[in-house]
CSV table of C-alpha atoms (C1' of nucleotides) in Angstrom, one decimal:
chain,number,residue,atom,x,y,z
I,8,UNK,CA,-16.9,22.6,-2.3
I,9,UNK,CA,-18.3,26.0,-3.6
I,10,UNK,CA,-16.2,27.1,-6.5
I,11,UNK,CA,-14.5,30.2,-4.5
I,12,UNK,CA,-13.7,27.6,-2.0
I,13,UNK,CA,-12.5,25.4,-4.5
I,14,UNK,CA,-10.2,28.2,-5.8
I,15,UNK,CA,-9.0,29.4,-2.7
I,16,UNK,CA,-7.7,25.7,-1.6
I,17,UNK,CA,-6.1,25.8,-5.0
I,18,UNK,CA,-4.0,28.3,-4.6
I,19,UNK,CA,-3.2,28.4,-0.8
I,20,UNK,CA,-1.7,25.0,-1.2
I,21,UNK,CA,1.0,23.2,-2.2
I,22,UNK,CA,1.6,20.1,-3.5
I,23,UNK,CA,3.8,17.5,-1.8
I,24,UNK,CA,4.8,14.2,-2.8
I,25,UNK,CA,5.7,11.5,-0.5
I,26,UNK,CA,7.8,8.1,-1.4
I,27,UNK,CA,6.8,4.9,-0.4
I,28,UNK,CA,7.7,4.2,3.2
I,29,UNK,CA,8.6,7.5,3.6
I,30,UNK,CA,7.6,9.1,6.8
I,31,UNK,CA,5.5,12.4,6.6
I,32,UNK,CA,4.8,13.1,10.3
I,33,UNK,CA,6.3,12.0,13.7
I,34,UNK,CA,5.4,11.9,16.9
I,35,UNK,CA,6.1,14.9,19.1
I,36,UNK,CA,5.9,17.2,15.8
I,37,UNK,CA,3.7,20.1,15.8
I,38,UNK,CA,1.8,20.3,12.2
I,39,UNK,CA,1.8,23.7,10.4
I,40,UNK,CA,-0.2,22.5,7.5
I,41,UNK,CA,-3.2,20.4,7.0
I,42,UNK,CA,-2.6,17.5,4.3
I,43,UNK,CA,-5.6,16.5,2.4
I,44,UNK,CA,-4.7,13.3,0.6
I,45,UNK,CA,-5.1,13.2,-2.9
I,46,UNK,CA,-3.7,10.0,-4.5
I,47,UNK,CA,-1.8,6.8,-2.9
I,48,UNK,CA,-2.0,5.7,0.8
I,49,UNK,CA,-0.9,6.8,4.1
I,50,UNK,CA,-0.6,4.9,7.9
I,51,UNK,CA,-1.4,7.0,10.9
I,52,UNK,CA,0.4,4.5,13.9
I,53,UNK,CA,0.1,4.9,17.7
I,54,UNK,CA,3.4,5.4,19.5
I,55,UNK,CA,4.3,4.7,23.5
I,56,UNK,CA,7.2,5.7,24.9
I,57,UNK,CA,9.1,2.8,25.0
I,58,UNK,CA,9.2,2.4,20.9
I,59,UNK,CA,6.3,0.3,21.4
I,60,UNK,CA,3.3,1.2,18.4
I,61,UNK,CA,0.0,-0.2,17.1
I,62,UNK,CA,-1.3,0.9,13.8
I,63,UNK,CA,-4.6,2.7,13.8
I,64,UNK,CA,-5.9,3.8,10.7
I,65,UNK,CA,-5.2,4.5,6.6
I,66,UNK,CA,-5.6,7.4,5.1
I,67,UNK,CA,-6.5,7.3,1.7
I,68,UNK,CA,-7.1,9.5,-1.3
I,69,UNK,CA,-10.0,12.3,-0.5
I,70,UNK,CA,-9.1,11.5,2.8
I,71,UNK,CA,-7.9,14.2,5.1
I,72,UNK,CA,-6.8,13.8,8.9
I,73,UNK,CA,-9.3,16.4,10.9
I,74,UNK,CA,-7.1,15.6,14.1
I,75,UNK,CA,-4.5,17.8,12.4
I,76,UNK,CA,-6.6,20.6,12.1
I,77,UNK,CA,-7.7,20.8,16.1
I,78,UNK,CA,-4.3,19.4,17.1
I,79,UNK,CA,-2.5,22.6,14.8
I,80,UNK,CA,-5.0,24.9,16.2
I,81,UNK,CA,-4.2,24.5,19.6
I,82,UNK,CA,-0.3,23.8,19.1
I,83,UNK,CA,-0.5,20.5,20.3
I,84,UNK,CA,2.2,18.3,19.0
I,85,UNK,CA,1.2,14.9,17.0
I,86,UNK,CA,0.2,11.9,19.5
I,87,UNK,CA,0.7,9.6,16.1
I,88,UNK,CA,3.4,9.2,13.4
I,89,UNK,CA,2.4,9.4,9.7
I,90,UNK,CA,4.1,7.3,6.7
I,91,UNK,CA,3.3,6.6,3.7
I,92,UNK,CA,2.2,3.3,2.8
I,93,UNK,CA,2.7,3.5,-0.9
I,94,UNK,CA,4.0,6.7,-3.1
I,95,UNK,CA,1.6,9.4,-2.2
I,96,UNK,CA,0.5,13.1,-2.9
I,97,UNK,CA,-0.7,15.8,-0.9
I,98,UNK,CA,-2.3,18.8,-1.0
I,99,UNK,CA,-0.7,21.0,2.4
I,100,UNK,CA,-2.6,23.8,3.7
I,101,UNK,CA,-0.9,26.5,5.7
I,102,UNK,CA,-2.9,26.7,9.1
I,103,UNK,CA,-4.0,30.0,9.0
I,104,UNK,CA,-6.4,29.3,6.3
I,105,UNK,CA,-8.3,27.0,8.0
I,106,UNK,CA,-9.9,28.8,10.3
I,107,UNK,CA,-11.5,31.7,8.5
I,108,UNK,CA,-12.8,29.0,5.8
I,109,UNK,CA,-14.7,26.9,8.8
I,110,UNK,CA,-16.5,29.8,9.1
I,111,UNK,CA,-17.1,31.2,5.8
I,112,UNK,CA,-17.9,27.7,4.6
I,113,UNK,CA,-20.5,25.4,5.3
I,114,UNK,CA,-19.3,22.9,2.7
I,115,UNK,CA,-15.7,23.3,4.6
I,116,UNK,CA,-17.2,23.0,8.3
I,117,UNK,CA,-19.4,19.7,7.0
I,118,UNK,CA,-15.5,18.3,5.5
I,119,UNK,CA,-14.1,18.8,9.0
I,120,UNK,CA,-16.4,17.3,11.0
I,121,UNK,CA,-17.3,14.6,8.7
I,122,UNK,CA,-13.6,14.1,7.9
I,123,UNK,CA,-13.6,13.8,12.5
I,124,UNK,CA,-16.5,11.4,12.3
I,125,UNK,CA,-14.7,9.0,10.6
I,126,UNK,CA,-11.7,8.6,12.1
I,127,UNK,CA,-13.5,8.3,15.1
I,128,UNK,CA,-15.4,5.4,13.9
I,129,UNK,CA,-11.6,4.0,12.2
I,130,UNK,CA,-10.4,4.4,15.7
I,131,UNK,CA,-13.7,2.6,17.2
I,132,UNK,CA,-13.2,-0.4,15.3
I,133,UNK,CA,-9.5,-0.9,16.1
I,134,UNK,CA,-10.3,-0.8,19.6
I,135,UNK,CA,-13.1,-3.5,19.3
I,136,UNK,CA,-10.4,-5.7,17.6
I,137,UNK,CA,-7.8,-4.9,20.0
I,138,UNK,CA,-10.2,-5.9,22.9
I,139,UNK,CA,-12.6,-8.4,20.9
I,140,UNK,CA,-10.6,-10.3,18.9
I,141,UNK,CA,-7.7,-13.0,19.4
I,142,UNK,CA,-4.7,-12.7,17.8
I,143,UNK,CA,-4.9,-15.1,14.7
I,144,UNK,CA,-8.1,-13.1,14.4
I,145,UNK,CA,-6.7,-9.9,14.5
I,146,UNK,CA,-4.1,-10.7,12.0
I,147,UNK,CA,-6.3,-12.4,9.7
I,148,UNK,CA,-8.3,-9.3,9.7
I,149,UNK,CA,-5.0,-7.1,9.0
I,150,UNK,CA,-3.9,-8.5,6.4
I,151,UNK,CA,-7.4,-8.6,4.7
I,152,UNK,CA,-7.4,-4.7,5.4
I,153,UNK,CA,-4.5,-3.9,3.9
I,154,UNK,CA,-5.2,-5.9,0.7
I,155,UNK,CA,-8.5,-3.7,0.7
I,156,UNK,CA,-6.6,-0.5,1.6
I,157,UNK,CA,-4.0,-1.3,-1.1
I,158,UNK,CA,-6.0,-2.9,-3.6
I,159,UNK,CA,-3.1,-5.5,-3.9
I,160,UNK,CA,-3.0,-9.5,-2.8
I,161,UNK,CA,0.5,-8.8,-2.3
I,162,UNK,CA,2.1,-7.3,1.2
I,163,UNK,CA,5.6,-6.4,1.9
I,164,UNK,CA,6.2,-7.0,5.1
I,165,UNK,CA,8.8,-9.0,7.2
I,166,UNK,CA,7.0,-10.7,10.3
I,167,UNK,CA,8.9,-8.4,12.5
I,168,UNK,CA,7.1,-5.6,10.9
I,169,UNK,CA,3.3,-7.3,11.7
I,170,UNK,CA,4.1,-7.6,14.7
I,171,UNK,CA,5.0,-4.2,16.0
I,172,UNK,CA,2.2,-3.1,14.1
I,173,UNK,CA,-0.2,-5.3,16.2
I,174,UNK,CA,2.1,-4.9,19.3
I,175,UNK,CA,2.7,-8.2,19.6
I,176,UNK,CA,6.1,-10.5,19.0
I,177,UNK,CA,7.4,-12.0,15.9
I,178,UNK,CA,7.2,-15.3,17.3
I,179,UNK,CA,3.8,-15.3,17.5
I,180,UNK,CA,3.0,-13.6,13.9
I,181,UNK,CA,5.1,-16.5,12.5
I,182,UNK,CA,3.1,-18.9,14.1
I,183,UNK,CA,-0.2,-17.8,13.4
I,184,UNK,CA,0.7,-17.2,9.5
I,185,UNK,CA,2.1,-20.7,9.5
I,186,UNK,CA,-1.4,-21.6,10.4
I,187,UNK,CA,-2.7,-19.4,8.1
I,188,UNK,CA,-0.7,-21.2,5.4
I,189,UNK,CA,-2.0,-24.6,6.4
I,190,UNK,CA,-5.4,-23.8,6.2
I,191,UNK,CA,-4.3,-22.1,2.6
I,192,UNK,CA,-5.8,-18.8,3.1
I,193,UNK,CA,-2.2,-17.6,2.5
I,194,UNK,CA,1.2,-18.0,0.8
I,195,UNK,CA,4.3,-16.9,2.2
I,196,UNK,CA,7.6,-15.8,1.2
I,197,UNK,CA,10.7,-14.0,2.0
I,198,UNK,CA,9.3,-10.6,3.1
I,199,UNK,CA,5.9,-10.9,0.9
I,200,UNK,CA,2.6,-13.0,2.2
I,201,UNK,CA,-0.1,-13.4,-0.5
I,202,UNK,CA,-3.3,-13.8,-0.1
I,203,UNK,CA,-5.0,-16.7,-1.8
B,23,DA,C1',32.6,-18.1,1.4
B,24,DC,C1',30.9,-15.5,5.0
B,25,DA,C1',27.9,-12.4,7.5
B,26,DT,C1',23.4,-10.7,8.2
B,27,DT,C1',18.6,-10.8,8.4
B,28,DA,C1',14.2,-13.4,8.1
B,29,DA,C1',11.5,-17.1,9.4
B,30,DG,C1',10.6,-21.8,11.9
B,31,DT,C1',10.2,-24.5,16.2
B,32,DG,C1',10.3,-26.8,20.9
B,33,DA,C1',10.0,-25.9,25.6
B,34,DT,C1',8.6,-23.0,29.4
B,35,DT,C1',5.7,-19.7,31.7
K,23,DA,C1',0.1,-15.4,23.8
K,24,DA,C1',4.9,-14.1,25.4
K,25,DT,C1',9.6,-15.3,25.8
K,26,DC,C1',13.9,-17.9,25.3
K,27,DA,C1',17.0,-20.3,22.9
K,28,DC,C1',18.1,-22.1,19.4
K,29,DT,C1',17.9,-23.9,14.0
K,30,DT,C1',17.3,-23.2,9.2
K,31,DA,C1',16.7,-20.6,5.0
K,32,DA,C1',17.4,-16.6,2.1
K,33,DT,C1',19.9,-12.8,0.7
K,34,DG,C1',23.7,-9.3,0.4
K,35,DT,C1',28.9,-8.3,0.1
DNA sequence: ACATTAAGTGATT
DNA sequence: AATCACTTAATGT
């Protein structure tokens, strides 16, 4: 960003810090700031009424969610819940900046809709996976995106976890990582796969 | 030692 | 691939 932009950001925000599974948004919650991530990680999950979800995306550092800007804009309340993956900071923006910077700021209108374009394309690739792929697939593919996300062969999840993740049921997570296993892709544990 | 929660498995649809 | 109906294993109190 210019440096008057830079500045402004600076001091119209605030910082925020976020635990580790801590959630930051939910559903039905109207947003009164924009959060631009600035370290750590952060899930943005799909939620139906019936407590059913499928995870969409990550945010990570330099990251910032655009859909909060048009959805805070127009007063819409959040279609997706947001939680933090690991301990995570954010930089919140009051609303009413927004608006008079998108058009002051070239550098700041590219952000927003560059920031749009890819979680469009994050949200392009879940659904070819969620109509492409099968389900040992799909999980296979899970798992290796969160090690990327994460940076870590480790994941902390119970089965029942996956599997409302990737909307399915635990029995079938179970099964498919015992097949991972066996083909040694995979070790398991209470609450922790690694990934060999 | 006992209860609770996570994970494994055969059978059925 | 989902669901049921268990069983077994790991962990907390």
């Amino acid at each position: 960003f210019e440096p008057r932009l830079a500045q402004e950001i600076a001091q119209a925000g605030r910082k925020r810090r976020v635990k580790r599974d801590q959630i930051v948004m939910n559903p039905g919650e109207k947003a009164i700031e924009m959060p631009f991530v600035l370290s750590g990680l952060l899930r943005v999950v799909r939620h139906d009424s019936k407590g059913k979800e499928i995870f969409l995306y990550y945010l990570e550092g330099g990251d910032t969610c655009a859909m909060s800007l048009t959805c805070c804009m127009e007063g819409k309340p959040s279609e997706f819940s947001v939680s933090a993956e690991e301990d995570s900071a954010l930089w919140m923006i009051p609303m009413g900046y927004l608006d008079g910077w998108v058009q002051r700021y070239r550098s700041f209108r590219q952000f927003v809709f560059s920031s749009y374009q890819a979680r469009f394309d994050e949200l392009l690739e879940t659904i070819d996976d969620v109509a492409f792929l099968k389900m040992d697939e799909r999980l296979y593919k899970y798992l290796l995106d969160k090690k990327q996300a994460t940076g870590s062969y480790v994941i902390n999840r119970t089965h029942e976890q996956i599997a409302k993740e990737l909307n399915t049921s635990r029995v079938v997570v179970s099964r498919l990582l015992k097949q991972l296993e066996k083909q040694e892709k995979i070790e398991q544990y209470r609450n922790r796969i690694e990934i060999l």
